[in-house]
Amino acid sequence: MKNAHMLTRLACQRGLTLVELMVALTIGLFLTLGLILMMGDTSRTFKIQDDFARMQENAVSGLRYIGDTLRHAGFYGPMAETGALTQYGTIGAITNDCGNTFTTTVPLFGYNALTTANVAATVPCILATNFQPGPVLIARLTTGLAVADPNADGNFSDGLVAQAGYTNTLYAQSNVRGGFVLRGEDFATFVSSETVLKLGNGAQFPVFPYQVHVYYIRPCSRPTGGASNNQCQASDDSGRPVPTLVRQELQGTTMVERPLAEGVERMSLLYGVDLLPAGDGDGVADRFVADPLSVAGDGWARVVSVRVTLLVRSPTVVTGYDDSGKSYDLDGDGTADFTCGNAIECAYKRSIFSQVIQVRNLAFRRGA
């Protein structure tokens, strides 16, 4: 009887009581809630880190593109001075140097604060719809990579014709004293006329592709408006246009707009000017100004470096973030250059990136 009673008590104690079950469920819910919160925090942290990484990547890309251009500005080959390249052949009919009269005497210049109302009249290759009010930087240069000479015979004609679209592409050739700029289709005549520049051994001086680079900020990344689908509109980029650093460059003899870095919202350009008298300059900037002409009549010829500052925003909005309490001073004058204006605009994170870039071909010549 005693054993039967014990077995009955053991049978009654099998399983969980209702209280024990509720306690277990409560503990499980707390553990699950903690896990969900931890996963949410981890996801938010990853997104923030990813946004900052992409912001930095876009800023570095933008500064690298501008830096490459500035370091080549004024390089037309072996010319000892940055002077005018003589136009040869049919190039005389070309005026589409971003809408300006074709010239090589000023390799670097810009505009400090253009607006959508005056940009087309000032720099006609830029569409007003594709322009974020601010500065424009224009540089003239050669690419720094000479046309190949496949036969190593000192004649670049064969290397020239091997390049795609060479007939309508501009090229520059120079020696220490001066040089020429011409279309590829005129090079054969250029050679036969004995105008071509040659070394003492009869070999030709190197030939370089000629370029014009125009930098500014476009208010969208992927324009879809207009007859040719290349104009920014409010519906671009899924209804939230992404400001983008772009560059216009010569394709043949036509300026073509190319996107470089997304999320670049504002740009500031301060030019380092060597103020010492002409001929006595050391090639080192004495002052940084927005307009070189404000300190010297030949101010653009005295520019030896450029301080480029970019305001870059996160690729997407950050839930719960409010940037309305911040203002951004890009040029260091104590005045805010940007403050967000609405709820969507204020939901992006932002950061300023800056770099001083030497204009080597101008700085070295002044310091020589």
mmCIF file of C-alpha atoms in Angstrom:
data_model
loop_
_atom_site.group_PDB
_atom_site.id
_atom_site.type_symbol
_atom_site.label_atom_id
_atom_site.label_comp_id
_atom_site.label_asym_id
_atom_site.label_seq_id
_atom_site.Cartn_x
_atom_site.Cartn_y
_atom_site.Cartn_z
ATOM 1 C CA MET A 1 0.000 0.000 0.000
ATOM 2 C CA LYS A 2 2.853 2.306 0.848
ATOM 3 C CA ASN A 3 4.513 1.825 -2.549
ATOM 4 C CA ALA A 4 1.199 2.358 -4.363
ATOM 5 C CA HIS A 5 0.695 5.618 -2.496
ATOM 6 C CA MET A 6 4.151 6.846 -3.483
ATOM 7 C CA LEU A 7 3.553 5.992 -7.118
ATOM 8 C CA THR A 8 0.274 7.918 -7.023
ATOM 9 C CA ARG A 9 2.052 11.045 -5.649
ATOM 10 C CA LEU A 10 4.777 10.822 -8.337
ATOM 11 C CA ALA A 11 2.123 10.537 -11.061
ATOM 12 C CA CYS A 12 0.414 13.655 -9.782
ATOM 13 C CA GLN A 13 3.688 15.667 -9.965
ATOM 14 C CA ARG A 14 4.378 15.086 -13.680
ATOM 15 C CA GLY A 15 4.486 18.238 -16.034
ATOM 16 C CA LEU A 16 4.357 21.956 -15.142
ATOM 17 C CA THR A 17 1.889 23.809 -13.066
ATOM 18 C CA LEU A 18 0.107 26.819 -14.584
ATOM 19 C CA VAL A 19 2.203 29.179 -12.457
ATOM 20 C CA GLU A 20 5.434 27.548 -13.592
ATOM 21 C CA LEU A 21 4.315 27.762 -17.241
ATOM 22 C CA MET A 22 3.494 31.465 -16.918
ATOM 23 C CA VAL A 23 6.846 32.185 -15.299
ATOM 24 C CA ALA A 24 8.647 30.313 -18.079
ATOM 25 C CA LEU A 25 6.691 32.184 -20.771
ATOM 26 C CA THR A 26 7.477 35.525 -19.114
ATOM 27 C CA ILE A 27 11.180 34.738 -18.973
ATOM 28 C CA GLY A 28 11.090 33.587 -22.608
ATOM 29 C CA LEU A 29 9.340 36.782 -23.683
ATOM 30 C CA PHE A 30 11.954 38.923 -21.922
ATOM 31 C CA LEU A 31 14.772 36.946 -23.551
ATOM 32 C CA THR A 32 13.110 37.222 -26.985
ATOM 33 C CA LEU A 33 12.526 40.951 -26.504
ATOM 34 C CA GLY A 34 16.169 41.429 -25.524
ATOM 35 C CA LEU A 35 17.292 39.489 -28.598
ATOM 36 C CA ILE A 36 15.058 41.583 -30.864
ATOM 37 C CA LEU A 37 16.346 44.823 -29.317
ATOM 38 C CA MET A 38 19.925 43.659 -29.692
ATOM 39 C CA MET A 39 19.351 42.751 -33.350
ATOM 40 C CA GLY A 40 17.681 46.113 -33.960
ATOM 41 C CA ASP A 41 20.576 48.011 -32.359
ATOM 42 C CA THR A 42 23.052 45.962 -34.357
ATOM 43 C CA SER A 43 21.154 46.665 -37.572
ATOM 44 C CA ARG A 44 21.005 50.423 -36.835
ATOM 45 C CA THR A 45 24.690 50.489 -35.945
ATOM 46 C CA PHE A 46 25.568 48.671 -39.148
ATOM 47 C CA LYS A 47 23.465 51.100 -41.207
ATOM 48 C CA ILE A 48 25.098 54.120 -39.576
ATOM 49 C CA GLN A 49 28.570 52.696 -40.152
ATOM 50 C CA ASP A 50 27.671 51.795 -43.737
ATOM 51 C CA ASP A 51 26.311 55.310 -44.347
ATOM 52 C CA PHE A 52 29.487 56.907 -42.990
ATOM 53 C CA ALA A 53 31.640 54.534 -45.059
ATOM 54 C CA ARG A 54 29.729 55.411 -48.234
ATOM 55 C CA MET A 55 29.871 59.124 -47.401
ATOM 56 C CA GLN A 56 33.626 58.866 -46.995
ATOM 57 C CA GLU A 57 33.951 56.809 -50.171
ATOM 58 C CA ASN A 58 31.980 59.390 -52.172
ATOM 59 C CA ALA A 59 34.002 62.252 -50.707
ATOM 60 C CA VAL A 60 37.317 60.544 -51.457
ATOM 61 C CA SER A 61 36.184 59.809 -55.015
ATOM 62 C CA GLY A 62 35.125 63.407 -55.588
ATOM 63 C CA LEU A 63 38.368 64.837 -54.190
ATOM 64 C CA ARG A 64 40.407 62.354 -56.222
ATOM 65 C CA TYR A 65 38.749 63.340 -59.503
ATOM 66 C CA ILE A 66 39.188 67.047 -58.825
ATOM 67 C CA GLY A 67 42.748 66.462 -57.606
ATOM 68 C CA ASP A 68 43.754 64.591 -60.754
ATOM 69 C CA THR A 69 42.432 67.447 -62.885
ATOM 70 C CA LEU A 70 44.156 70.167 -60.852
ATOM 71 C CA ARG A 71 47.491 68.345 -60.932
ATOM 72 C CA HIS A 72 47.305 68.161 -64.736
ATOM 73 C CA ALA A 73 45.858 71.645 -65.325
ATOM 74 C CA GLY A 74 48.139 73.610 -67.641
ATOM 75 C CA PHE A 75 50.051 70.553 -68.827
ATOM 76 C CA TYR A 76 50.220 70.745 -72.609
ATOM 77 C CA GLY A 77 53.369 68.664 -73.050
ATOM 78 C CA PRO A 78 56.988 69.853 -72.756
ATOM 79 C CA MET A 79 56.086 73.586 -72.930
ATOM 80 C CA ALA A 80 58.211 75.555 -70.467
ATOM 81 C CA GLU A 81 55.447 78.134 -69.928
ATOM 82 C CA THR A 82 51.684 77.855 -69.844
ATOM 83 C CA GLY A 83 51.021 79.891 -72.955
ATOM 84 C CA ALA A 84 48.642 79.710 -75.860
ATOM 85 C CA LEU A 85 48.640 76.668 -78.097
ATOM 86 C CA THR A 86 48.452 77.656 -81.753
ATOM 87 C CA GLN A 87 45.290 76.344 -83.392
ATOM 88 C CA TYR A 88 45.977 74.294 -86.508
ATOM 89 C CA GLY A 89 43.540 73.326 -89.255
ATOM 90 C CA THR A 90 39.781 73.160 -88.794
ATOM 91 C CA ILE A 91 39.975 73.688 -85.039
ATOM 92 C CA GLY A 92 39.477 77.376 -85.741
ATOM 93 C CA ALA A 93 35.763 76.685 -86.103
ATOM 94 C CA ILE A 94 35.456 75.173 -82.628
ATOM 95 C CA THR A 95 33.900 77.394 -79.948
ATOM 96 C CA ASN A 96 32.322 74.675 -77.807
ATOM 97 C CA ASP A 97 34.856 74.988 -75.001
ATOM 98 C CA CYS A 98 31.923 74.732 -72.589
ATOM 99 C CA GLY A 99 30.403 77.623 -74.462
ATOM 100 C CA ASN A 100 33.438 79.886 -74.172
ATOM 101 C CA THR A 101 35.724 81.035 -76.957
ATOM 102 C CA PHE A 102 38.379 78.363 -77.430
ATOM 103 C CA THR A 103 41.514 79.390 -75.531
ATOM 104 C CA THR A 104 44.427 77.692 -73.783
ATOM 105 C CA THR A 105 46.068 80.754 -72.227
ATOM 106 C CA VAL A 106 44.177 80.398 -68.918
ATOM 107 C CA PRO A 107 44.436 76.733 -67.874
ATOM 108 C CA LEU A 108 42.509 77.186 -64.622
ATOM 109 C CA PHE A 109 39.667 79.497 -63.673
ATOM 110 C CA GLY A 110 36.236 79.359 -62.156
ATOM 111 C CA TYR A 111 33.111 81.099 -60.910
ATOM 112 C CA ASN A 112 32.433 81.499 -57.237
ATOM 113 C CA ALA A 113 28.646 81.593 -56.906
ATOM 114 C CA LEU A 114 26.581 81.028 -60.011
ATOM 115 C CA THR A 115 22.804 80.513 -59.868
ATOM 116 C CA THR A 116 20.298 78.679 -62.016
ATOM 117 C CA ALA A 117 19.344 82.079 -63.452
ATOM 118 C CA ASN A 118 22.808 82.992 -64.765
ATOM 119 C CA VAL A 119 24.693 79.735 -65.192
ATOM 120 C CA ALA A 120 23.548 79.082 -68.780
ATOM 121 C CA ALA A 121 24.618 82.560 -69.877
ATOM 122 C CA THR A 122 27.985 82.241 -68.122
ATOM 123 C CA VAL A 123 28.832 78.596 -68.855
ATOM 124 C CA PRO A 124 26.460 77.605 -71.699
ATOM 125 C CA CYS A 125 27.259 73.898 -71.635
ATOM 126 C CA ILE A 126 25.561 73.615 -68.207
ATOM 127 C CA LEU A 127 21.768 73.203 -68.140
ATOM 128 C CA ALA A 128 20.066 75.341 -65.501
ATOM 129 C CA THR A 129 17.935 72.327 -64.486
ATOM 130 C CA ASN A 130 21.125 70.356 -63.884
ATOM 131 C CA PHE A 131 22.877 72.937 -61.738
ATOM 132 C CA GLN A 132 22.951 73.256 -57.968
ATOM 133 C CA PRO A 133 23.743 76.951 -57.232
ATOM 134 C CA GLY A 134 27.366 77.338 -56.225
ATOM 135 C CA PRO A 135 30.872 77.364 -57.709
ATOM 136 C CA VAL A 136 32.064 76.068 -61.077
ATOM 137 C CA LEU A 137 35.667 74.974 -61.706
ATOM 138 C CA ILE A 138 37.076 74.909 -65.260
ATOM 139 C CA ALA A 139 40.463 73.436 -66.179
ATOM 140 C CA ARG A 140 42.294 72.940 -69.475
ATOM 141 C CA LEU A 141 44.887 70.218 -69.761
ATOM 142 C CA THR A 142 46.135 67.199 -71.626
ATOM 143 C CA THR A 143 45.568 63.782 -70.147
ATOM 144 C CA GLY A 144 49.237 63.208 -69.355
ATOM 145 C CA LEU A 145 49.305 59.917 -71.288
ATOM 146 C CA ALA A 146 50.838 60.394 -74.716
ATOM 147 C CA VAL A 147 49.508 58.695 -77.840
ATOM 148 C CA ALA A 148 51.313 55.413 -78.395
ATOM 149 C CA ASP A 149 53.904 54.981 -81.137
ATOM 150 C CA PRO A 150 53.316 51.313 -82.130
ATOM 151 C CA ASN A 151 56.182 51.158 -84.619
ATOM 152 C CA ALA A 152 58.612 53.166 -82.485
ATOM 153 C CA ASP A 153 59.508 55.129 -85.605
ATOM 154 C CA GLY A 154 59.011 58.580 -84.120
ATOM 155 C CA ASN A 155 55.817 59.163 -86.111
ATOM 156 C CA PHE A 156 52.575 59.173 -84.094
ATOM 157 C CA SER A 157 50.242 58.949 -87.088
ATOM 158 C CA ASP A 158 49.741 55.184 -86.772
ATOM 159 C CA GLY A 159 49.078 55.430 -83.027
ATOM 160 C CA LEU A 160 46.611 58.245 -83.598
ATOM 161 C CA VAL A 161 44.463 56.405 -86.151
ATOM 162 C CA ALA A 162 44.258 53.418 -83.805
ATOM 163 C CA GLN A 163 42.307 55.502 -81.272
ATOM 164 C CA ALA A 164 38.499 55.363 -81.394
ATOM 165 C CA GLY A 165 36.963 58.565 -82.746
ATOM 166 C CA TYR A 166 40.347 60.137 -83.344
ATOM 167 C CA THR A 167 39.212 62.209 -86.346
ATOM 168 C CA ASN A 168 37.048 64.492 -84.205
ATOM 169 C CA THR A 169 39.214 64.402 -81.068
ATOM 170 C CA LEU A 170 41.502 67.268 -80.084
ATOM 171 C CA TYR A 171 45.226 66.641 -79.596
ATOM 172 C CA ALA A 172 48.109 68.823 -78.459
ATOM 173 C CA GLN A 173 51.774 68.688 -79.430
ATOM 174 C CA SER A 174 54.444 71.014 -78.059
ATOM 175 C CA ASN A 175 58.128 71.574 -77.448
ATOM 176 C CA VAL A 176 59.784 73.877 -74.908
ATOM 177 C CA ARG A 177 58.974 77.045 -76.865
ATOM 178 C CA GLY A 178 55.342 76.458 -77.896
ATOM 179 C CA GLY A 179 52.855 74.075 -79.374
ATOM 180 C CA PHE A 180 49.758 73.304 -81.401
ATOM 181 C CA VAL A 181 46.270 71.951 -80.820
ATOM 182 C CA LEU A 182 44.414 70.267 -83.681
ATOM 183 C CA ARG A 183 41.831 67.700 -84.659
ATOM 184 C CA GLY A 184 43.009 64.152 -85.249
ATOM 185 C CA GLU A 185 41.735 64.273 -88.823
ATOM 186 C CA ASP A 186 44.207 67.103 -89.548
ATOM 187 C CA PHE A 187 47.265 65.315 -88.190
ATOM 188 C CA ALA A 188 48.345 63.800 -91.525
ATOM 189 C CA THR A 189 48.356 67.257 -93.117
ATOM 190 C CA PHE A 190 50.082 68.597 -90.018
ATOM 191 C CA VAL A 191 52.916 66.099 -90.550
ATOM 192 C CA SER A 192 53.232 66.572 -94.314
ATOM 193 C CA SER A 193 53.313 70.356 -93.956
ATOM 194 C CA GLU A 194 56.454 70.056 -91.813
ATOM 195 C CA THR A 195 54.686 72.130 -89.158
ATOM 196 C CA VAL A 196 54.869 69.127 -86.852
ATOM 197 C CA LEU A 197 57.368 69.580 -84.020
ATOM 198 C CA LYS A 198 60.411 67.299 -84.174
ATOM 199 C CA LEU A 199 63.407 66.414 -82.058
ATOM 200 C CA GLY A 200 66.943 66.732 -83.354
ATOM 201 C CA ASN A 201 66.897 63.123 -84.561
ATOM 202 C CA GLY A 202 63.767 63.741 -86.661
ATOM 203 C CA ALA A 203 61.359 61.990 -84.283
ATOM 204 C CA GLN A 204 58.189 63.862 -83.444
ATOM 205 C CA PHE A 205 57.497 65.328 -80.020
ATOM 206 C CA PRO A 206 54.833 63.370 -78.096
ATOM 207 C CA VAL A 207 51.158 63.973 -78.880
ATOM 208 C CA PHE A 208 48.599 64.177 -76.049
ATOM 209 C CA PRO A 209 44.776 64.110 -76.045
ATOM 210 C CA TYR A 210 43.501 67.579 -75.114
ATOM 211 C CA GLN A 211 40.779 68.027 -72.487
ATOM 212 C CA VAL A 212 38.550 70.595 -70.814
ATOM 213 C CA HIS A 213 37.082 69.634 -67.412
ATOM 214 C CA VAL A 214 34.175 71.521 -65.832
ATOM 215 C CA TYR A 215 33.166 70.596 -62.257
ATOM 216 C CA TYR A 216 29.912 71.486 -60.481
ATOM 217 C CA ILE A 217 27.092 69.887 -58.498
ATOM 218 C CA ARG A 218 23.973 68.505 -60.167
ATOM 219 C CA PRO A 219 20.762 68.291 -58.071
ATOM 220 C CA CYS A 220 20.068 64.672 -59.110
ATOM 221 C CA SER A 221 22.001 61.496 -59.812
ATOM 222 C CA ARG A 222 20.021 60.008 -62.712
ATOM 223 C CA PRO A 223 18.243 62.708 -64.747
ATOM 224 C CA THR A 224 15.258 61.526 -66.758
ATOM 225 C CA GLY A 225 13.550 64.741 -67.912
ATOM 226 C CA GLY A 226 13.651 66.669 -71.164
ATOM 227 C CA ALA A 227 13.619 65.533 -74.753
ATOM 228 C CA SER A 228 16.931 63.685 -74.374
ATOM 229 C CA ASN A 229 16.256 62.417 -70.827
ATOM 230 C CA ASN A 230 19.210 64.289 -69.379
ATOM 231 C CA GLN A 231 17.527 66.963 -67.260
ATOM 232 C CA CYS A 232 16.932 66.720 -63.513
ATOM 233 C CA GLN A 233 13.360 66.759 -62.203
ATOM 234 C CA ALA A 234 11.629 66.138 -58.866
ATOM 235 C CA SER A 235 10.704 62.528 -59.719
ATOM 236 C CA ASP A 236 14.321 61.455 -60.318
ATOM 237 C CA ASP A 237 16.055 58.965 -58.014
ATOM 238 C CA SER A 238 12.737 57.458 -56.839
ATOM 239 C CA GLY A 239 11.309 60.862 -55.978
ATOM 240 C CA ARG A 240 14.231 61.907 -53.777
ATOM 241 C CA PRO A 241 16.857 63.470 -56.054
ATOM 242 C CA VAL A 242 20.413 62.745 -54.953
ATOM 243 C CA PRO A 243 22.820 65.701 -55.364
ATOM 244 C CA THR A 244 25.849 64.561 -57.330
ATOM 245 C CA LEU A 245 29.272 65.938 -58.188
ATOM 246 C CA VAL A 246 29.561 65.897 -61.990
ATOM 247 C CA ARG A 247 32.156 66.797 -64.598
ATOM 248 C CA GLN A 248 31.707 67.953 -68.142
ATOM 249 C CA GLU A 249 34.516 66.840 -70.434
ATOM 250 C CA LEU A 250 35.288 66.809 -74.113
ATOM 251 C CA GLN A 251 34.078 63.808 -76.068
ATOM 252 C CA GLY A 252 35.434 64.532 -79.502
ATOM 253 C CA THR A 253 34.648 68.234 -79.676
ATOM 254 C CA THR A 254 31.421 68.105 -77.641
ATOM 255 C CA MET A 255 31.125 68.589 -73.890
ATOM 256 C CA VAL A 256 29.529 65.588 -72.154
ATOM 257 C CA GLU A 257 28.230 65.516 -68.567
ATOM 258 C CA ARG A 258 29.427 62.595 -66.413
ATOM 259 C CA PRO A 259 28.410 61.820 -62.780
ATOM 260 C CA LEU A 260 31.339 61.279 -60.405
ATOM 261 C CA ALA A 261 30.232 61.059 -56.761
ATOM 262 C CA GLU A 262 26.710 60.828 -55.316
ATOM 263 C CA GLY A 263 25.625 62.617 -52.155
ATOM 264 C CA VAL A 264 27.886 65.656 -52.670
ATOM 265 C CA GLU A 265 25.484 68.403 -51.603
ATOM 266 C CA ARG A 266 27.668 71.516 -51.606
ATOM 267 C CA MET A 267 31.171 72.467 -52.789
ATOM 268 C CA SER A 268 33.489 75.301 -51.792
ATOM 269 C CA LEU A 269 36.583 76.353 -53.763
ATOM 270 C CA LEU A 270 39.214 78.674 -52.295
ATOM 271 C CA TYR A 271 42.183 79.474 -54.508
ATOM 272 C CA GLY A 272 45.687 79.722 -53.083
ATOM 273 C CA VAL A 273 47.336 82.746 -54.703
ATOM 274 C CA ASP A 274 51.071 83.462 -54.837
ATOM 275 C CA LEU A 275 50.999 87.227 -54.237
ATOM 276 C CA LEU A 276 54.702 87.935 -54.652
ATOM 277 C CA PRO A 277 55.596 90.077 -57.714
ATOM 278 C CA ALA A 278 55.633 88.383 -61.092
ATOM 279 C CA GLY A 279 58.994 86.733 -61.656
ATOM 280 C CA ASP A 280 59.778 86.601 -57.924
ATOM 281 C CA GLY A 281 57.072 84.171 -56.864
ATOM 282 C CA ASP A 282 58.017 81.100 -54.870
ATOM 283 C CA GLY A 283 55.092 78.987 -56.019
ATOM 284 C CA VAL A 284 53.619 78.907 -52.489
ATOM 285 C CA ALA A 285 50.160 80.259 -51.687
ATOM 286 C CA ASP A 286 50.200 83.439 -49.604
ATOM 287 C CA ARG A 287 46.421 83.739 -49.308
ATOM 288 C CA PHE A 288 43.320 81.691 -50.089
ATOM 289 C CA VAL A 289 40.496 83.621 -51.744
ATOM 290 C CA ALA A 290 37.234 82.837 -53.526
ATOM 291 C CA ASP A 291 38.084 85.156 -56.430
ATOM 292 C CA PRO A 292 41.758 85.463 -57.460
ATOM 293 C CA LEU A 293 40.971 88.640 -59.424
ATOM 294 C CA SER A 294 40.083 90.328 -56.132
ATOM 295 C CA VAL A 295 43.750 90.356 -55.071
ATOM 296 C CA ALA A 296 45.576 90.764 -58.409
ATOM 297 C CA GLY A 297 44.691 91.684 -61.963
ATOM 298 C CA ASP A 298 46.418 88.518 -63.180
ATOM 299 C CA GLY A 299 45.043 86.517 -60.264
ATOM 300 C CA TRP A 300 44.263 83.319 -62.163
ATOM 301 C CA ALA A 301 47.870 83.106 -63.380
ATOM 302 C CA ARG A 302 48.973 83.267 -59.717
ATOM 303 C CA VAL A 303 46.836 80.343 -58.486
ATOM 304 C CA VAL A 304 49.167 77.622 -57.188
ATOM 305 C CA SER A 305 46.757 75.525 -55.099
ATOM 306 C CA VAL A 306 43.052 75.041 -54.450
ATOM 307 C CA ARG A 307 41.313 74.219 -51.165
ATOM 308 C CA VAL A 308 38.407 71.963 -52.123
ATOM 309 C CA THR A 309 35.708 71.395 -49.501
ATOM 310 C CA LEU A 310 32.757 69.057 -50.020
ATOM 311 C CA LEU A 311 29.620 68.663 -47.915
ATOM 312 C CA VAL A 312 28.522 65.042 -48.327
ATOM 313 C CA ARG A 313 25.272 63.532 -47.051
ATOM 314 C CA SER A 314 24.306 59.944 -46.263
ATOM 315 C CA PRO A 315 22.911 57.866 -49.159
ATOM 316 C CA THR A 316 19.517 57.412 -47.481
ATOM 317 C CA VAL A 317 17.481 59.065 -44.721
ATOM 318 C CA VAL A 318 18.223 57.989 -41.152
ATOM 319 C CA THR A 319 15.077 57.154 -39.196
ATOM 320 C CA GLY A 320 14.738 59.308 -36.106
ATOM 321 C CA TYR A 321 17.626 61.617 -37.036
ATOM 322 C CA ASP A 322 17.170 65.393 -37.164
ATOM 323 C CA ASP A 323 19.891 67.563 -38.710
ATOM 324 C CA SER A 324 17.955 70.816 -38.308
ATOM 325 C CA GLY A 325 20.073 71.942 -35.371
ATOM 326 C CA LYS A 326 23.281 71.978 -37.410
ATOM 327 C CA SER A 327 24.754 74.466 -39.852
ATOM 328 C CA TYR A 328 27.760 73.887 -42.093
ATOM 329 C CA ASP A 329 30.486 76.441 -42.826
ATOM 330 C CA LEU A 330 32.488 75.181 -45.804
ATOM 331 C CA ASP A 331 34.801 78.121 -46.432
ATOM 332 C CA GLY A 332 35.659 78.934 -42.810
ATOM 333 C CA ASP A 333 34.351 82.511 -42.861
ATOM 334 C CA GLY A 334 32.084 81.996 -39.855
ATOM 335 C CA THR A 335 28.900 82.083 -41.939
ATOM 336 C CA ALA A 336 26.756 79.011 -42.521
ATOM 337 C CA ASP A 337 26.827 77.813 -46.136
ATOM 338 C CA PHE A 338 24.159 75.157 -45.632
ATOM 339 C CA THR A 339 21.297 74.435 -43.237
ATOM 340 C CA CYS A 340 18.630 71.833 -44.017
ATOM 341 C CA GLY A 341 15.210 73.255 -44.820
ATOM 342 C CA ASN A 342 12.535 70.557 -44.432
ATOM 343 C CA ALA A 343 11.798 67.286 -42.630
ATOM 344 C CA ILE A 344 13.085 65.038 -45.404
ATOM 345 C CA GLU A 345 16.203 67.122 -45.995
ATOM 346 C CA CYS A 346 16.941 67.140 -42.258
ATOM 347 C CA ALA A 347 16.753 63.329 -42.004
ATOM 348 C CA TYR A 348 20.160 62.866 -43.681
ATOM 349 C CA LYS A 349 23.475 62.725 -41.860
ATOM 350 C CA ARG A 350 26.205 65.001 -43.230
ATOM 351 C CA SER A 351 29.933 65.518 -42.960
ATOM 352 C CA ILE A 352 32.496 67.979 -44.365
ATOM 353 C CA PHE A 353 35.608 66.793 -46.199
ATOM 354 C CA SER A 354 38.406 69.126 -47.280
ATOM 355 C CA GLN A 355 41.756 68.924 -49.061
ATOM 356 C CA VAL A 356 44.341 71.418 -50.346
ATOM 357 C CA ILE A 357 45.509 70.375 -53.813
ATOM 358 C CA GLN A 358 48.565 71.844 -55.511
ATOM 359 C CA VAL A 359 48.240 73.052 -59.113
ATOM 360 C CA ARG A 360 51.661 71.668 -59.965
ATOM 361 C CA ASN A 361 52.164 73.014 -63.470
ATOM 362 C CA LEU A 362 51.442 76.556 -62.313
ATOM 363 C CA ALA A 363 53.152 76.336 -58.907
ATOM 364 C CA PHE A 364 56.384 74.792 -60.239
ATOM 365 C CA ARG A 365 56.681 77.358 -63.025
ATOM 366 C CA ARG A 366 56.264 80.260 -60.589
ATOM 367 C CA GLY A 367 58.734 78.732 -58.172
ATOM 368 C CA ALA A 368 61.351 77.855 -60.772
#
